[in-house]
XYZ file of C-alpha atoms in Angstrom:
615
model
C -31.991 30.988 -24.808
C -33.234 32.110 -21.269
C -34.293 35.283 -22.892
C -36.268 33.364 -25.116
C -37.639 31.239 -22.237
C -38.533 34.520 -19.891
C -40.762 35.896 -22.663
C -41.987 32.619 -22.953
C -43.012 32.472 -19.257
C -44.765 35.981 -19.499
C -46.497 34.734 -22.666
C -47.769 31.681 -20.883
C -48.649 33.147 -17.595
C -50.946 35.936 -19.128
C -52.426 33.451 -21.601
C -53.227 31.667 -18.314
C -54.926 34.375 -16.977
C -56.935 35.828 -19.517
C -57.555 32.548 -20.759
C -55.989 33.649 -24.549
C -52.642 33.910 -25.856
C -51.458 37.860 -26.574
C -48.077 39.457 -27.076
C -47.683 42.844 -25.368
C -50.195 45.956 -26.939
C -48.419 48.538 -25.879
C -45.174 50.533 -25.549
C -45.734 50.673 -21.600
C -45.556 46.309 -21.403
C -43.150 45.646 -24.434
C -40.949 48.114 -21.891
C -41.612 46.014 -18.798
C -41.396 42.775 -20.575
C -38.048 43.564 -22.326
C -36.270 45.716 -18.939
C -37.115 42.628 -16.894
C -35.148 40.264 -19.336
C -32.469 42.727 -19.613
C -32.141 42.909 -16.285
C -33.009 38.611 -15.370
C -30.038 38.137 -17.600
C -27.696 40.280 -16.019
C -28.466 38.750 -12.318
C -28.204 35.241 -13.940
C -24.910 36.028 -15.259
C -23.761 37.440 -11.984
C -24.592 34.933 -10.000
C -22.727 32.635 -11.438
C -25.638 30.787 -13.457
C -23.194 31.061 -16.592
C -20.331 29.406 -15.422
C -21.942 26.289 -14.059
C -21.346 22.934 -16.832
C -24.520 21.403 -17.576
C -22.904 17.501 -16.894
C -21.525 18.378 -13.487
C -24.651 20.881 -12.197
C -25.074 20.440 -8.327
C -28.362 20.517 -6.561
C -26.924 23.892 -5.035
C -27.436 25.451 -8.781
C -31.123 25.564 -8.297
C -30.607 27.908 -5.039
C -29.022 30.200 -7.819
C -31.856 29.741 -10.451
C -34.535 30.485 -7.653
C -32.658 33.809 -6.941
C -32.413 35.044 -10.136
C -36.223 34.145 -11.549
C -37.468 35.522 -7.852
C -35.064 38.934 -8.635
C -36.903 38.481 -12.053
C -39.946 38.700 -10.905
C -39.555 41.723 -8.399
C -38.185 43.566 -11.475
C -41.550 42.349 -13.487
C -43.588 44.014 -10.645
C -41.586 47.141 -9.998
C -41.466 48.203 -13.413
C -45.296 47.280 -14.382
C -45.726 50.034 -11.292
C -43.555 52.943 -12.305
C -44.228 52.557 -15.742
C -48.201 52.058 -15.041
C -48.269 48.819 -17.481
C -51.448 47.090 -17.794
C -50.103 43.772 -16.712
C -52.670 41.468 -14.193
C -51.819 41.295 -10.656
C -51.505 37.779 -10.647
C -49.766 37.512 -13.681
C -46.136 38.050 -12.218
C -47.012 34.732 -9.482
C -47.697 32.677 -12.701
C -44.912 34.216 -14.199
C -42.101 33.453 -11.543
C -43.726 29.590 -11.579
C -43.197 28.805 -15.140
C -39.521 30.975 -15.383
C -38.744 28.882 -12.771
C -39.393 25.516 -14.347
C -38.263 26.855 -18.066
C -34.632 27.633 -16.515
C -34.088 25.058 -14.075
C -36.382 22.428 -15.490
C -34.510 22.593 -19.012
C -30.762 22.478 -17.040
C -31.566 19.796 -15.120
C -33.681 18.059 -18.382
C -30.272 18.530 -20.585
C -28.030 17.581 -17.549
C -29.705 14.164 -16.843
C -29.552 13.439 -20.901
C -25.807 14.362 -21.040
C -25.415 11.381 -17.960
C -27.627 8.950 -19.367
C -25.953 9.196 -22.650
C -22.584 8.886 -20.863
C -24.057 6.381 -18.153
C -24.137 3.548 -21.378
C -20.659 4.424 -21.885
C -19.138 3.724 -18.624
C -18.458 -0.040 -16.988
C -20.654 -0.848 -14.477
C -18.942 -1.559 -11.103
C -20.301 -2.833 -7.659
C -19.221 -1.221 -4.157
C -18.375 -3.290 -1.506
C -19.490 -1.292 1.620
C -22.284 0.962 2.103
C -20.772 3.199 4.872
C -19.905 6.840 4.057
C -16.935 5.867 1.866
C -19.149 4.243 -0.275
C -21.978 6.592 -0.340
C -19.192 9.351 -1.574
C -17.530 6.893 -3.929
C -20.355 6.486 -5.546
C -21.516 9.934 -5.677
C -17.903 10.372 -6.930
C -18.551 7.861 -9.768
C -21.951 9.220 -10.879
C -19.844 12.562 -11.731
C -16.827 10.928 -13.436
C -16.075 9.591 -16.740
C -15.325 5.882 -16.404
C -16.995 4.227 -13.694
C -21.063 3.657 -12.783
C -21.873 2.188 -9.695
C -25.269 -0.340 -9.869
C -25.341 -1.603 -6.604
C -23.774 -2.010 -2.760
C -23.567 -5.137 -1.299
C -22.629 -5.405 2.496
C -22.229 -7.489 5.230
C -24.559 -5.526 7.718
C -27.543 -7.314 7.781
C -29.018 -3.522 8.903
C -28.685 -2.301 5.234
C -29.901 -4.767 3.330
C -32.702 -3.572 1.260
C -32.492 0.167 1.730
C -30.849 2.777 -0.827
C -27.673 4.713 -0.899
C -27.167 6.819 -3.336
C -30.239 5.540 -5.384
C -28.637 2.123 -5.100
C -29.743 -0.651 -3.384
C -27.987 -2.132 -0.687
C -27.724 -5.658 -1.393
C -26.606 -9.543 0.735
C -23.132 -10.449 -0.299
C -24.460 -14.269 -0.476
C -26.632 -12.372 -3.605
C -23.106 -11.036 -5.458
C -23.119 -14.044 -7.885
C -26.450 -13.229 -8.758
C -25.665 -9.975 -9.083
C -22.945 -10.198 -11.412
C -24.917 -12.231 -13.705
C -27.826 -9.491 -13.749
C -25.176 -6.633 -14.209
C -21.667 -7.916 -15.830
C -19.493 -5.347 -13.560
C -15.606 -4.474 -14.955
C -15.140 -4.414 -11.459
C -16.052 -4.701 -7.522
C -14.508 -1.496 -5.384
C -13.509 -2.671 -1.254
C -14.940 0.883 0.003
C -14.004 -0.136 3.523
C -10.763 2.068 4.307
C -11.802 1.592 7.968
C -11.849 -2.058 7.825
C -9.464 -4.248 9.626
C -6.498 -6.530 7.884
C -8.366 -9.742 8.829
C -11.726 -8.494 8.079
C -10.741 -7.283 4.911
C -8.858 -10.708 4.075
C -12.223 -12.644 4.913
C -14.047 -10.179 2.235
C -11.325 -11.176 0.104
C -11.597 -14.682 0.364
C -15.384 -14.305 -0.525
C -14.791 -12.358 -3.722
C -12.457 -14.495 -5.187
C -13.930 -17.032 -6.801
C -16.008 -14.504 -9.032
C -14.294 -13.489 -12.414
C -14.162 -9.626 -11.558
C -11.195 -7.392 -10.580
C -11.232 -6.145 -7.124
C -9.679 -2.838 -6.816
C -10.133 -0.566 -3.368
C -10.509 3.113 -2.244
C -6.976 4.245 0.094
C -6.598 3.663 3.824
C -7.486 6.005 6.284
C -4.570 7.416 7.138
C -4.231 8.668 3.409
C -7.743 10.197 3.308
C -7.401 11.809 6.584
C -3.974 12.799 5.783
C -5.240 14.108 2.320
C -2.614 11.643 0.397
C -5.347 10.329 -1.430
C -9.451 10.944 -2.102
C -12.009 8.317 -1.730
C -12.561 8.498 -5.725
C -8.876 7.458 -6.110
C -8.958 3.585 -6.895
C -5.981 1.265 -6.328
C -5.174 -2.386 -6.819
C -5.694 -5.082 -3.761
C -2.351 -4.975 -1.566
C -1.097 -7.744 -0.838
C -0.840 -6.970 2.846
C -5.238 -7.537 2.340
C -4.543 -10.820 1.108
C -1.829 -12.186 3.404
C -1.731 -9.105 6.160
C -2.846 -9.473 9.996
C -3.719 -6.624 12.161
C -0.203 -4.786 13.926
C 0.084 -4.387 17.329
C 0.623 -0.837 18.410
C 4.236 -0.221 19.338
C 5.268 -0.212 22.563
C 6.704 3.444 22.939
C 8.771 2.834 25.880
C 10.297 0.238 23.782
C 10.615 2.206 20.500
C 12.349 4.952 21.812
C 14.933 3.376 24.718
C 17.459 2.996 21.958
C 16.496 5.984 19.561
C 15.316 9.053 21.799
C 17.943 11.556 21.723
C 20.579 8.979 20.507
C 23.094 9.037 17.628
C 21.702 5.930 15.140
C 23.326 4.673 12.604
C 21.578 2.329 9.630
C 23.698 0.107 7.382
C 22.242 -0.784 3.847
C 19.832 2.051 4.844
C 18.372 2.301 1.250
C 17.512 -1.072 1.100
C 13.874 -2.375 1.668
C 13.924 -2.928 5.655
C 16.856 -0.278 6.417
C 15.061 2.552 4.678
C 11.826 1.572 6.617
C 13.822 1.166 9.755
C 14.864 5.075 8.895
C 11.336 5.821 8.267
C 10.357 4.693 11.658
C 13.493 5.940 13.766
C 12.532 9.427 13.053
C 9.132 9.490 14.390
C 11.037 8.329 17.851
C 13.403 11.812 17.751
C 17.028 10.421 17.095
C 19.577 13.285 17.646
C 20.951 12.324 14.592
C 20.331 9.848 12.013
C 23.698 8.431 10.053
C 22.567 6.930 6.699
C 25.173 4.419 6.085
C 25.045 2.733 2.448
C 27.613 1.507 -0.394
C 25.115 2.389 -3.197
C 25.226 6.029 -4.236
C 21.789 6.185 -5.445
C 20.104 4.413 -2.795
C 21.972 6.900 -0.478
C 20.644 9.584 -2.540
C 16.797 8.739 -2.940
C 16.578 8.007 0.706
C 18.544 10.892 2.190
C 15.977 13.222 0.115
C 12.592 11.227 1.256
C 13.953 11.518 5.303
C 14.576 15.117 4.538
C 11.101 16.202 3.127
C 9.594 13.968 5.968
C 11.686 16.596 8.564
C 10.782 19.338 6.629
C 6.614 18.224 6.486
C 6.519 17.063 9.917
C 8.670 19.710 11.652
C 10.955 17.295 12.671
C 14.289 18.375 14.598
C 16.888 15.804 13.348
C 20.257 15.955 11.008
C 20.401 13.301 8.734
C 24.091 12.168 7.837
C 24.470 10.305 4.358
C 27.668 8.485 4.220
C 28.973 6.189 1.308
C 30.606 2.877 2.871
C 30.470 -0.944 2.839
C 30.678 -2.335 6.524
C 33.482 -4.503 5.435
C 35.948 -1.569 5.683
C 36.461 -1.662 9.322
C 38.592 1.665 9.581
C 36.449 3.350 7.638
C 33.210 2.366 9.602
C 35.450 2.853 13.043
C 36.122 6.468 11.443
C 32.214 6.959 11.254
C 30.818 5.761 14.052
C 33.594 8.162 16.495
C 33.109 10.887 14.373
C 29.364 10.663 14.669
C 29.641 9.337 18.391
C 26.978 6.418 17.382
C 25.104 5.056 20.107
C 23.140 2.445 18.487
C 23.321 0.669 15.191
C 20.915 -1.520 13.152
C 22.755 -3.457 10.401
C 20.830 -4.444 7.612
C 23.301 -4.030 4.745
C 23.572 -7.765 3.140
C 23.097 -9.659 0.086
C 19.952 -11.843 0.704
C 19.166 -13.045 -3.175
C 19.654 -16.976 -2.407
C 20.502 -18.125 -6.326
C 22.785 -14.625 -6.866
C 24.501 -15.805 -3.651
C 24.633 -19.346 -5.045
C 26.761 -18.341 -7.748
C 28.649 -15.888 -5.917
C 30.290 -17.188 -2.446
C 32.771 -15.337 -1.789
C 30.938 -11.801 -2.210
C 28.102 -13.310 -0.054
C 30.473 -14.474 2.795
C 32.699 -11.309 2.189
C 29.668 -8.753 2.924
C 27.220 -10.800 5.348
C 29.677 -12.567 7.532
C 32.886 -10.196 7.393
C 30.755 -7.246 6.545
C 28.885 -8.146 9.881
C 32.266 -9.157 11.673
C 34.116 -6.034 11.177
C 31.170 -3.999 11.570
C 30.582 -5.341 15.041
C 34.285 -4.611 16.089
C 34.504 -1.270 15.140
C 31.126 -0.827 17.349
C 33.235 -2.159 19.920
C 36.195 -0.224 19.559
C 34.272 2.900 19.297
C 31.952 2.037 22.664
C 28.904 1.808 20.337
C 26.365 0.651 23.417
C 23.799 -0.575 21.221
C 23.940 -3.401 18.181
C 21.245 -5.312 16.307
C 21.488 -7.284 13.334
C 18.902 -8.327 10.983
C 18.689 -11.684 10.350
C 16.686 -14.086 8.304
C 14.612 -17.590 8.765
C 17.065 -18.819 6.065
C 19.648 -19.163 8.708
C 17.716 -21.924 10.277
C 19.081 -24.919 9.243
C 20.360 -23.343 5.659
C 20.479 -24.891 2.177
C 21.865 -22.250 0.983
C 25.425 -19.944 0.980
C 22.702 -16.869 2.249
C 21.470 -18.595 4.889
C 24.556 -20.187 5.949
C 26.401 -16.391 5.939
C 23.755 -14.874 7.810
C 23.585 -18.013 10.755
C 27.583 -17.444 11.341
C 26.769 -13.596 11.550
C 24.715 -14.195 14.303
C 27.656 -16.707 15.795
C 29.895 -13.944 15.443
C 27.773 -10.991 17.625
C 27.143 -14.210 19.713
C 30.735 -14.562 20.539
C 31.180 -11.022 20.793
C 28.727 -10.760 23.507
C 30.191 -13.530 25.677
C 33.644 -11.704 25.260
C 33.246 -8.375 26.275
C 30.603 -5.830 27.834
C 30.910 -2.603 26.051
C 28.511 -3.499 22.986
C 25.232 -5.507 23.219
C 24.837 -7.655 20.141
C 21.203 -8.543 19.319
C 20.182 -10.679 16.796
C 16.675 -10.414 15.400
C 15.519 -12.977 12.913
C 12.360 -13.120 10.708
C 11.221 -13.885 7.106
C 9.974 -12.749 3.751
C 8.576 -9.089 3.997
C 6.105 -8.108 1.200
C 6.473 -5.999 -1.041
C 11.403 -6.610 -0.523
C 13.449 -6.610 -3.299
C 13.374 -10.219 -5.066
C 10.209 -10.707 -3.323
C 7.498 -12.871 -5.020
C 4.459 -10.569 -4.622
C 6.284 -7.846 -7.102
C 6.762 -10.454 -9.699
C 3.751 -11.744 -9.597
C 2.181 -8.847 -10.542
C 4.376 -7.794 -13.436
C 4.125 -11.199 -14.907
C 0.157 -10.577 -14.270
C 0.555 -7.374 -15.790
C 2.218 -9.264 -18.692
C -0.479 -11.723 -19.659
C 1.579 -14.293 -18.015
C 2.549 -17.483 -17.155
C 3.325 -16.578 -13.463
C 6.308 -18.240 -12.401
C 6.470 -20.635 -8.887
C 8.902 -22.813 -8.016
C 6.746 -25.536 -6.908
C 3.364 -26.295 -5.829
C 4.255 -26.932 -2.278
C 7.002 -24.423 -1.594
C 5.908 -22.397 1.440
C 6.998 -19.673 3.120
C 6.308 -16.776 5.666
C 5.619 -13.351 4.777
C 5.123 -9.731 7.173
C 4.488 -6.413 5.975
C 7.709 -3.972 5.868
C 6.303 -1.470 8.649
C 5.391 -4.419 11.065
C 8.574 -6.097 10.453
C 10.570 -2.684 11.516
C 9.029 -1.837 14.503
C 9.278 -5.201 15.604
C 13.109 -5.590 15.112
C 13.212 -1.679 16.824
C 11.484 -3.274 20.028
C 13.445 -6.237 20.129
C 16.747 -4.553 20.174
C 15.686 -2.763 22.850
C 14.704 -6.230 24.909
C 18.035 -7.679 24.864
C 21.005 -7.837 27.342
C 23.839 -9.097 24.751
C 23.863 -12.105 22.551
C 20.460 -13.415 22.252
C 18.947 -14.591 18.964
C 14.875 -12.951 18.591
C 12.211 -14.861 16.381
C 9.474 -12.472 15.570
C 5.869 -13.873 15.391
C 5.261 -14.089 11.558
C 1.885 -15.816 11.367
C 0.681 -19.016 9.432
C 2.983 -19.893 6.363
C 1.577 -18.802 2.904
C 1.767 -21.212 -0.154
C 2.856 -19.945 -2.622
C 0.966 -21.362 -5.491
C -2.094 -20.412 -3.502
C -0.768 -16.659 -3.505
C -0.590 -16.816 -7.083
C -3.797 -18.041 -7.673
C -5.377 -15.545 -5.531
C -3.845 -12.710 -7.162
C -4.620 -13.708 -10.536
C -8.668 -13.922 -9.620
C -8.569 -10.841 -8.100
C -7.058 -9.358 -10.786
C -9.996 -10.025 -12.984
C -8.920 -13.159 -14.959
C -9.258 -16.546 -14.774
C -6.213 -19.332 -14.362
C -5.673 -21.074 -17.161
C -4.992 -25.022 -16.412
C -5.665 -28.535 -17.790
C -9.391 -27.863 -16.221
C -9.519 -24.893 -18.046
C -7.778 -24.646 -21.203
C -9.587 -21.059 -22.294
C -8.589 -19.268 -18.697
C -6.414 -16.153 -18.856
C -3.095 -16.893 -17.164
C -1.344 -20.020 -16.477
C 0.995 -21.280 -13.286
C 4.129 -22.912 -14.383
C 6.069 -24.666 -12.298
C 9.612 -24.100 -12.589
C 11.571 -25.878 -9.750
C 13.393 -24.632 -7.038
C 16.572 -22.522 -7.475
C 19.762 -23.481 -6.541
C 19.582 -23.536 -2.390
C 15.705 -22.608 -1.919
C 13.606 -25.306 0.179
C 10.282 -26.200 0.510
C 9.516 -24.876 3.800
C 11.285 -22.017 6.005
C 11.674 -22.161 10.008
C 12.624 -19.858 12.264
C 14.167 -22.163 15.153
C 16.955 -24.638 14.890
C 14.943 -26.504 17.985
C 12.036 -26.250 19.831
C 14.025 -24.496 22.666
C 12.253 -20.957 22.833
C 10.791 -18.617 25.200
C 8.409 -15.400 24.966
C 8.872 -11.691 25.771
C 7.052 -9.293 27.349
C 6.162 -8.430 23.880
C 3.686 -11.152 22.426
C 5.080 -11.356 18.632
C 8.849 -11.390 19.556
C 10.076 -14.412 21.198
C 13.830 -15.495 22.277
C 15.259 -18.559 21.115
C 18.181 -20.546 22.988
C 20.170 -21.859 20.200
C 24.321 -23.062 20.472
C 27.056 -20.963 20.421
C 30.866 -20.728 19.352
C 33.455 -19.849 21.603
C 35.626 -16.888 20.653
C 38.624 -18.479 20.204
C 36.843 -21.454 17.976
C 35.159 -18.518 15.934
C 38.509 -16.590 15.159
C 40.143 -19.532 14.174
C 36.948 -20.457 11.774
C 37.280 -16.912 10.145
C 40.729 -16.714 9.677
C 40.348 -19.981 7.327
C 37.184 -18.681 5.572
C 39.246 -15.143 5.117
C 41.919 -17.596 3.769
C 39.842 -19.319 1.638
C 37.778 -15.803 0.359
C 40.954 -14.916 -0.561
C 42.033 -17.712 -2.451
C 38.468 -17.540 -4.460
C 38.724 -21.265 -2.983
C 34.864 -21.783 -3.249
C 34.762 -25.598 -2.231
C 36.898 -25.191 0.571
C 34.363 -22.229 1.797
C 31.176 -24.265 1.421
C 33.180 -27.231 2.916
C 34.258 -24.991 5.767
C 30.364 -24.108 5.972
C 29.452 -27.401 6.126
C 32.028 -28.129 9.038
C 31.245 -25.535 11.086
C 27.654 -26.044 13.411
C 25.344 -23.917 11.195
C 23.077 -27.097 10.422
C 24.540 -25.859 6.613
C 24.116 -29.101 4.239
C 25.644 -27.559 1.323
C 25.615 -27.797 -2.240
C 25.240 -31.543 -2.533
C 21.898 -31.719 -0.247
C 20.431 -28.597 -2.836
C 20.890 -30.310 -5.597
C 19.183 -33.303 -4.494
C 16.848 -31.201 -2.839
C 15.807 -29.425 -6.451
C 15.682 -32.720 -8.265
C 13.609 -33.883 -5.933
C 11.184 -30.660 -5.874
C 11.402 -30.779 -10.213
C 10.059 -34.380 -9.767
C 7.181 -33.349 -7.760
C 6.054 -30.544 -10.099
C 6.365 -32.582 -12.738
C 3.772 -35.728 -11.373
C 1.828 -32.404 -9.916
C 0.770 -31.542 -13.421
């Protein structure tokens, strides 16, 4: 074909000079003519013209075209010289002007049909944020298979009105009209950049519009190169519900960690394997993995070890199988390992499992805890904080109640000696846990529906896994011995609210009594045995802050040693006995605020009521 379109060109440009169209007369030209094609072809061919596909040619191709048709027409003069051709002087400058639109022109002619055709095929999306992450997902789009981008909207008043991309860059107060003019699939958050509380005000703007929101990565994955700008993934929750970290203190991050032996119970679990995660960017001397599942040992042992190996970190990693509730065997551990600090998060934290199941739950999060703790002592462990929970506060439910007389225990172990400091850090839902809402919610999404919520009111506090694990590091390194830490968790969340948030951004439409054709319903199921209405994180009002502002101390009562022994040798008693009202009457007795079964299941009739008259 560009042989073709070379003679072409010499045809034309000597018909434009002599004013008529003639093929070559003699041998001398039909030499010239057919050398320089020869010879066109071979420099287009090794230059790489050849190789280039027609639907993804780059504005840098045309350097290449210019080369060869300029190399062209050198070889069009040279040879009409040696070989004394009768060819016009001027002939070769017309010449190199039409090769030059005949090879490119036609490319880029075929090129821009191939889009267009495939440009009716794709779904039309709108960017969110005109800044270079949009400009390149865009330019991104316009090359890919799926996706066409018609327009940016963003909130700098700056842009408005001028193009990016060939897009204009539009008000977001114009996106309904927009989506009327241009029925997106979708709207893409290009705004990696962008804080968690901007990016929850955008969010709150866009959902009220019947179009799935999906966004390009963070920055720390693009500059990390986990992840390209063209890469789209679904709205975290974190954007929803998140608030902007504070950066860790370092001092406090590393008293406890730098060149320490640590050791992390239930360390594949959600917050021990991110408490892991975070230890080793603080240089442990070596981290003891310390978990009674086998395969949560094993998956998180292998994701710390290709972290050491990526980062060129200096730290053995220890993977040993154990429940905390074998005291000799944890004693055997933490001397053989010569632990220096522990964080405990191994417990069972599913309220309705634990519900049906009280004598596991007290077994691991109350004994597991107790024995745990004396073995730390034994063994001169200087260092130990347990993870607690806002269900502790004034608990409905067996969970709560077990972890509340875990923190009685470390509280009466801290009055009673001064080897060990026991911390207690305390906090609520993180997103993203195991048995955690958000998860559900978007497999039941993923499903078609109905999502599932207890009840319209039900409310409850939610932090992201990193923030909570930094924050629990730094507050174990603020105690002195037996103090109880609240961490800052923001404004409470309703749930139902959640839910209907996620399903809009999503792309569909809540189906309800005002809108019987919507896409996915909320049904109200009632809460589960135990679960309240609304979660606190002090038993009174009777708390102070810290030098760090989202961790505060709380002054709460205390057991004496002797009263707690005597408590836990009747609850081991009853545990044994698989006596299950004497341990929730026990519960009850004792001053964890626990109301026990009767109070839940008044509580839950009364919550079933509600939805019901709520529709």
């Amino acid at each position: 074909m560009d042989a073709f379109l070379l003679f072409g060109a010499y045809l034309g440009a000597k018909a434009l000079r002599m004013g008529t169209l003639e093929f070559p007369s003699t041998l001398e030209e039909w030499s010239v003519i057919s050398t320089t094609i020869a010879v066109s072809i071979f420099i287009f061919a090794r230059t790489g013209l050849y190789r280039a596909i027609l639907r993804h040619l780059a504005p840098q191709a045309m350097t290449t075209v210019l080369l060869g048709v300029m190399s062209s027409t050198v070889t069009l003069v040279a040879l009409s010289f040696f070989l004394r051709a009768d060819i016009p002087r001027t002939v070769p400058v017309i010449y190199a002007a039409i090769a030059l639109i005949a090879i490119g022109g036609t490319r880029y002619m075929v090129r821009n049909v191939i889009i267009g055709m495939q440009r009716w095929q794709k779904q039309k999306v709108i960017i969110y944020g005109a800044g270079n992450a949009g400009s390149q997902l865009a330019s991104a789009l316009h090359f890919g298979q799926e996706y066409e981008a018609v327009a940016f909207i963003d909130d700098n008043p700056k842009l408005h009105g001028n193009t990016v991309q060939g897009l204009t860059v539009y008000n977001p107060n114009l996106l309904h009209t927009l989506i009327l003019r241009y029925a997106p699939s979708k709207i893409l958050l290009a705004m990696p950049s962008a804080s968690h509380e901007k990016r929850r005000k955008i969010l709150q703007q866009l959902e009220p519009f019947p179009v799935k929101v999906q966004t390009v990565a963070g920055i720390s994955d693009l500059v990390s190169g986990k992840a390209t700008v063209a890469e789209l993934r679904d709205i975290d929750v974190e954007d929803l519900l998140g608030r902007d970290p504070i950066a860790p203190s370092t001092e406090l991050m590393s008293k406890n960690i730098e060149g320490r032996v640590v050791l992390v119970s239930g360390a594949g679990g959600t917050i021990g394997s991110e408490l892991c995660r975070q230890l080793i960017q603080y240089g442990p001397a070596k981290l003891v993995l310390f978990e009674q599942s086998e395969y949560a040992l094993y998956n998180i042992h292998r994701e710390l070890s290709h972290t050491l190996i990526k980062e060129h970190l200096d730290i053995e990693i220890v993977g040993v199988l154990g429940n905390a509730q074998n005291r000799r065997h944890a004693l055997n551990v933490l001397k053989k390992h010569k632990v220096c600090t522990i964080y405990h998060a191994a417990a069972y934290k599913h309220v309705p499992i634990l519900e049906d199941n009280i004598c596991e739950g007290v077994q691991n999060n109350v004994f597991g805890t107790w024995h745990l703790a004396q073995a730390a002592i034994e063994a001169k462990v200087e260092n130990f904080v347990l993870i607690s929970s806002d269900k502790a506060v004034r608990p409905t439910n067996l969970m709560g109640a077990s972890k509340r007389l875990a923190e009685l225990c470390l509280q009466a172990l801290a009055q009673e000696q001064q080897v060990t400091r026991f911390i207690n850090v305390r906090f609520g839902n993180v997103l993203g846990s195991s048995g955690s809402v958000v998860p559900l919610f978007k497999e039941q999404i993923s499903r078609g529906g109905p999502v599932t919520v207890t009840h319209p009111e039900v409310v409850r506090y939610f932090m992201t896994i990193p923030e909570a694990a930094q924050l629990v590091i730094q507050a174990g390194a603020l105690g002195s011995g037996g103090e109880v830490f609240v961490l800052d968790m923001g404004e409470p969340v309703k749930i139902a609210d959640l839910a209907k948030q996620m399903i809009h951004l999503y792309g569909f439409k809540e189906k309800d009594d005002n809108n019987p054709s919507g896409d996915i319903a909320i049904v109200y199921t009632g809460l589960r045995p135990g679960e309240k209405l609304y979660e606190e994180l002090l038993i009174g009002n009777n708390v102070v802050g810290t030098v760090h502002p989202r961790i505060m101390k709380a002054r709460e009562i205390s057991l004496p040693f002797a009263e707690l022994q005597k408590a836990l040798d009747n609850l081991k008693s009853f545990c044994a006995l698989i006596d299950e009202p004497g341990i929730t009457k026990l519960m009850r007795d004792l001053p964890l605020g626990y109301s026990g079964q009767e109070s839940v299941t008044q509580n839950r009739q009364e919550a079933q009521t509600s939805a019901m008259q709520s529709g």
